[in-house]
Backbone as CSV, one residue per row, in Angstrom:
resi,resn,N_x,N_y,N_z,CA_x,CA_y,CA_z,C_x,C_y,C_z
1,UNK,159.473,158.801,47.979,158.319,159.374,47.302,157.028,158.721,47.774
2,UNK,156.997,157.383,47.851,155.797,156.678,48.294,155.511,157.002,49.756
3,UNK,156.554,157.065,50.578,156.375,157.371,51.994,155.786,158.769,52.149
4,UNK,156.340,159.736,51.446,155.844,161.119,51.533,154.390,161.204,51.080
5,UNK,154.046,160.509,50.006,152.668,160.511,49.514,151.733,159.904,50.555
6,UNK,152.135,158.807,51.165,151.330,158.176,52.213,151.116,159.088,53.400
7,UNK,152.149,159.814,53.785,152.053,160.749,54.914,151.073,161.873,54.587
8,UNK,151.179,162.431,53.396,150.264,163.512,52.990,148.832,162.990,52.911
9,UNK,148.643,161.793,52.360,147.296,161.225,52.266,146.692,160.992,53.650
10,UNK,147.495,160.540,54.598,146.983,160.362,55.956,146.662,161.710,56.606
11,UNK,147.467,162.721,56.348,147.178,164.053,56.877,145.836,164.562,56.330
12,UNK,145.610,164.369,55.048,144.341,164.778,54.441,143.193,163.949,55.013
13,UNK,143.425,162.651,55.190,142.418,161.785,55.803,142.023,162.327,57.176
14,UNK,143.017,162.707,57.991,142.719,163.249,59.319,141.946,164.560,59.225
15,UNK,142.243,165.384,58.223,141.463,166.612,58.012,140.000,166.287,57.730
16,UNK,139.772,165.352,56.816,138.401,164.967,56.474,137.696,164.337,57.675
17,UNK,138.404,163.509,58.421,137.820,162.893,59.608,137.435,163.958,60.637
18,UNK,138.263,164.995,60.768,137.945,166.092,61.689,136.658,166.793,61.277
19,UNK,136.510,167.051,59.991,135.296,167.698,59.492,134.063,166.822,59.726
20,UNK,134.195,165.528,59.495,133.069,164.614,59.705,132.716,164.533,61.193
21,UNK,133.720,164.463,62.057,133.460,164.437,63.498,132.764,165.717,63.946
22,UNK,133.198,166.858,63.414,132.575,168.136,63.764,131.116,168.166,63.314
23,UNK,130.881,167.836,62.049,129.517,167.872,61.509,128.608,166.891,62.242
24,UNK,129.121,165.704,62.549,128.316,164.710,63.254,128.000,165.176,64.675
25,UNK,129.000,165.715,65.357,128.778,166.222,66.716,127.725,167.315,66.750
26,UNK,127.811,168.254,65.817,126.827,169.344,65.757,125.452,168.813,65.374
27,UNK,125.394,167.893,64.396,124.106,167.323,63.969,123.441,166.558,65.111
28,UNK,124.225,165.928,65.960,123.657,165.206,67.102,123.137,166.166,68.164
29,UNK,123.892,167.226,68.409,123.492,168.158,69.465,122.369,169.097,69.035
30,UNK,122.360,169.455,67.751,121.344,170.371,67.240,120.696,169.800,65.982
31,UNK,119.840,168.789,66.148,119.185,168.215,64.971,118.265,169.248,64.308
32,UNK,118.061,169.055,63.019,117.204,169.970,62.277,117.949,171.143,61.672
33,UNK,119.285,171.126,61.769,120.083,172.195,61.168,120.677,171.697,59.848
34,UNK,121.407,172.559,59.193,122.053,172.186,57.925,123.050,171.040,58.112
35,UNK,123.512,170.863,59.332,124.476,169.786,59.594,123.842,168.400,59.487
36,UNK,122.518,168.339,59.423,121.853,167.048,59.212,122.247,166.426,57.879
37,UNK,122.825,167.209,56.995,123.286,166.685,55.702,124.334,165.589,55.891
38,UNK,124.983,165.552,57.050,125.982,164.510,57.309,125.348,163.122,57.250
39,UNK,124.063,163.029,57.581,123.391,161.730,57.588,123.196,161.182,56.177
40,UNK,123.400,162.005,55.157,123.337,161.503,53.791,124.462,160.505,53.516
41,UNK,125.570,160.633,54.255,126.689,159.702,54.095,126.349,158.304,54.612
42,UNK,125.575,158.256,55.697,125.198,156.973,56.299,123.867,157.157,57.032
43,UNK,122.757,157.106,56.297,121.443,157.391,56.906,121.095,156.498,58.100
44,UNK,121.514,155.245,58.060,121.185,154.337,59.157,121.867,154.731,60.465
45,UNK,122.961,155.460,60.366,123.697,155.866,61.577,122.913,156.883,62.389
46,UNK,122.110,157.713,61.724,121.322,158.707,62.450,120.409,158.020,63.460
47,UNK,119.734,156.962,63.035,118.815,156.245,63.926,119.579,155.546,65.047
48,UNK,120.781,155.093,64.751,121.580,154.389,65.745,122.143,155.356,66.789
49,UNK,122.600,156.515,66.349,123.298,157.447,67.234,122.379,158.430,67.962
50,UNK,121.273,158.796,67.343,120.428,159.856,67.889,119.932,159.600,69.320
51,UNK,119.596,158.371,69.703,119.162,158.179,71.100,120.248,158.527,72.127
52,UNK,121.486,158.528,71.706,122.611,158.807,72.620,123.256,160.160,72.319
53,UNK,122.510,161.013,71.659,123.061,162.255,71.122,123.639,163.193,72.177
54,UNK,123.073,163.183,73.381,123.528,164.137,74.391,124.932,163.842,74.916
55,UNK,125.385,162.599,74.822,126.774,162.328,75.211,127.646,162.035,74.004
56,UNK,127.062,161.530,72.902,127.869,161.279,71.709,128.261,162.580,70.998
57,UNK,127.380,163.577,71.018,127.701,164.859,70.381,128.978,165.461,70.955
58,UNK,129.027,165.667,72.275,130.269,166.189,72.863,131.464,165.256,72.662
59,UNK,131.216,163.942,72.694,132.299,162.981,72.490,132.919,163.154,71.103
60,UNK,132.082,163.265,70.062,132.607,163.451,68.710,133.342,164.777,68.583
61,UNK,132.818,165.822,69.217,133.503,167.117,69.162,134.846,167.054,69.887
62,UNK,134.899,166.333,70.995,136.164,166.170,71.719,137.142,165.308,70.930
63,UNK,136.641,164.272,70.284,137.486,163.386,69.484,138.081,164.110,68.281
64,UNK,137.394,165.142,67.840,137.885,165.927,66.708,139.246,166.571,67.025
65,UNK,139.470,166.924,68.271,140.700,167.633,68.652,141.959,166.789,68.403
66,UNK,142.065,165.566,68.936,143.277,164.797,68.638,143.409,164.431,67.157
67,UNK,142.290,164.227,66.478,142.357,163.898,65.051,142.890,165.103,64.264
68,UNK,142.423,166.307,64.600,142.935,167.511,63.941,144.406,167.726,64.287
69,UNK,144.782,167.433,65.522,146.195,167.546,65.913,147.052,166.561,65.122
70,UNK,146.531,165.364,64.903,147.272,164.374,64.116,147.504,164.894,62.704
71,UNK,146.506,165.538,62.124,146.667,166.098,60.784,147.764,167.156,60.767
72,UNK,147.689,168.070,61.713,148.696,169.125,61.804,150.099,168.523,61.929
73,UNK,150.242,167.562,62.845,151.537,166.932,63.062,152.018,166.132,61.863
74,UNK,151.085,165.537,61.125,151.469,164.777,59.939,151.991,165.703,58.855
75,UNK,151.338,166.836,58.661,151.831,167.776,57.658,153.224,168.279,58.016
76,UNK,153.538,168.329,59.314,154.853,168.783,59.776,155.807,167.614,60.037
77,UNK,155.306,166.383,59.859,156.080,165.152,60.053,156.723,165.086,61.435
78,UNK,155.918,165.308,62.449,156.365,165.237,63.843,156.194,163.835,64.386
79,UNK,157.144,163.384,65.159,157.108,162.042,65.720,155.896,161.795,66.598
80,UNK,155.485,162.803,67.385,154.327,162.641,68.253,153.061,162.380,67.434
81,UNK,152.997,162.930,66.228,151.813,162.732,65.379,151.739,161.286,64.893
82,UNK,152.876,160.699,64.610,152.895,159.293,64.198,152.432,158.411,65.352
83,UNK,152.893,158.708,66.558,152.464,157.961,67.743,150.966,158.123,67.967
84,UNK,150.481,159.345,67.825,149.045,159.609,67.964,148.251,158.857,66.900
85,UNK,148.740,158.843,65.679,148.058,158.127,64.593,148.015,156.627,64.874
86,UNK,149.086,156.083,65.419,149.095,154.665,65.777,148.013,154.388,66.817
87,UNK,147.895,155.250,67.815,146.855,155.076,68.836,145.462,155.192,68.227
88,UNK,145.271,156.159,67.337,143.966,156.359,66.704,143.576,155.145,65.878
89,UNK,144.488,154.645,65.064,144.162,153.511,64.202,144.057,152.201,64.981
90,UNK,144.802,152.071,66.079,144.653,150.885,66.929,143.262,150.882,67.568
91,UNK,142.832,152.039,68.078,141.492,152.146,68.663,140.421,151.907,67.599
92,UNK,140.640,152.432,66.409,139.697,152.224,65.313,139.596,150.742,64.953
93,UNK,140.731,150.066,64.917,140.736,148.636,64.627,139.979,147.839,65.686
94,UNK,140.134,148.232,66.946,139.383,147.567,68.020,137.889,147.809,67.861
95,UNK,137.522,149.037,67.494,136.116,149.340,67.242,135.558,148.520,66.097
96,UNK,136.354,148.351,65.066,135.924,147.527,63.932,135.802,146.061,64.332
97,UNK,136.683,145.600,65.211,136.574,144.228,65.710,135.269,144.051,66.496
98,UNK,134.857,145.080,67.198,133.580,145.038,67.922,132.410,144.965,66.944
99,UNK,132.574,145.572,65.772,131.528,145.476,64.747,131.337,144.030,64.309
100,UNK,132.436,143.301,64.224,132.352,141.876,63.867,131.545,141.140,64.922
101,UNK,131.852,141.398,66.185,131.150,140.750,67.291,129.668,141.118,67.276
102,UNK,129.363,142.364,66.878,127.973,142.839,66.846,127.201,142.290,65.656
103,UNK,127.881,141.545,64.794,127.185,140.931,63.669,127.374,141.617,62.331
104,UNK,128.132,142.697,62.302,128.423,143.418,61.060,129.759,142.899,60.524
105,UNK,129.767,141.650,60.118,131.002,140.930,59.805,131.793,141.569,58.672
106,UNK,131.157,141.834,57.547,131.879,142.370,56.397,132.450,143.751,56.689
107,UNK,131.622,144.623,57.242,132.084,145.972,57.581,133.228,145.913,58.586
108,UNK,133.064,145.085,59.601,134.101,144.964,60.625,135.399,144.411,60.082
109,UNK,135.320,143.361,59.266,136.532,142.780,58.679,137.256,143.769,57.779
110,UNK,136.485,144.492,56.981,137.087,145.496,56.103,137.802,146.566,56.927
111,UNK,137.146,147.031,57.984,137.743,148.041,58.851,138.998,147.550,59.546
112,UNK,138.969,146.321,60.048,140.147,145.745,60.714,141.306,145.631,59.729
113,UNK,141.012,145.193,58.512,142.068,145.058,57.490,142.671,146.411,57.134
114,UNK,141.831,147.422,56.951,142.333,148.751,56.601,143.157,149.322,57.748
115,UNK,142.631,149.228,58.967,143.382,149.728,60.128,144.714,148.998,60.253
116,UNK,144.701,147.700,60.025,145.941,146.922,60.098,146.956,147.355,59.057
117,UNK,146.489,147.597,57.845,147.406,148.055,56.787,147.991,149.426,57.108
118,UNK,147.161,150.320,57.638,147.669,151.649,58.009,148.673,151.512,59.149
119,UNK,148.389,150.649,60.115,149.340,150.427,61.213,150.661,149.848,60.709
120,UNK,150.590,148.945,59.739,151.826,148.424,59.138,152.617,149.550,58.476
121,UNK,151.920,150.427,57.767,152.582,151.570,57.131,153.237,152.462,58.191
122,UNK,152.481,152.781,59.247,152.979,153.697,60.275,154.168,153.145,61.051
123,UNK,154.256,151.823,61.158,155.357,151.225,61.919,156.532,150.806,61.044
124,UNK,156.424,151.055,59.752,157.525,150.736,58.839,158.755,151.589,59.181
125,UNK,159.914,150.992,59.028,161.179,151.670,59.353,161.364,152.965,58.566
126,UNK,161.046,152.951,57.269,161.248,154.155,56.447,160.248,155.248,56.812
127,UNK,159.044,154.860,57.189,158.045,155.850,57.615,158.466,156.452,58.949
128,UNK,158.883,155.592,59.862,159.343,156.074,61.174,160.495,157.056,61.005
129,UNK,161.398,156.786,60.079,162.546,157.664,59.854,162.152,159.012,59.251
130,UNK,160.984,159.073,58.588,160.540,160.306,57.950,160.004,161.326,58.965
131,UNK,159.725,160.884,60.176,159.156,161.764,61.183,160.245,162.300,62.112
132,UNK,160.146,163.571,62.423,161.105,164.238,63.285,160.672,164.059,64.724
133,UNK,161.558,163.582,65.547,161.262,163.475,66.984,161.807,164.691,67.689
134,UNK,160.901,165.393,68.347,161.292,166.589,69.109,160.785,166.512,70.509
C-alpha cells in the first residue's frame, strides 16, 4: 500500500513538473504572456533566468518530454520509468549540490536531502519489484 501510494505520488509529481517546465519554457521564450504567472511561484528566478531565455526556454521544453514520459511510465509501473526517475533525481541532486557551492546552502541541502530520500525509495527492493520490466 505504501509503495503504491509513493509510486502514484511520484507520477503526479512528474505531471506537475511537466506543467511547470512547459509554463517556464513558454514564459522565457514569449515574455509578457499569461505564462508570466509562473514567476509568481519564484519571482527571483525570472531575473536569474531571463538573460539566458533563448537557450533555457527550449531546454525546459525539451526537458519536459522525459519528465512527462516518467509520469506516464510511473502510472503504468514500467521498469524503464523507474530507471528514468533515478536518472532525473540523481541529476536533480547534483544540481542541488551545485546550489550549495553557489552559496544557497539551505536550499541546496534541502534539495539534496529530498533527492536522496526519493532515490532511496526508488532503489528499495519492494519498489523495484513493483515495476514491470519489459
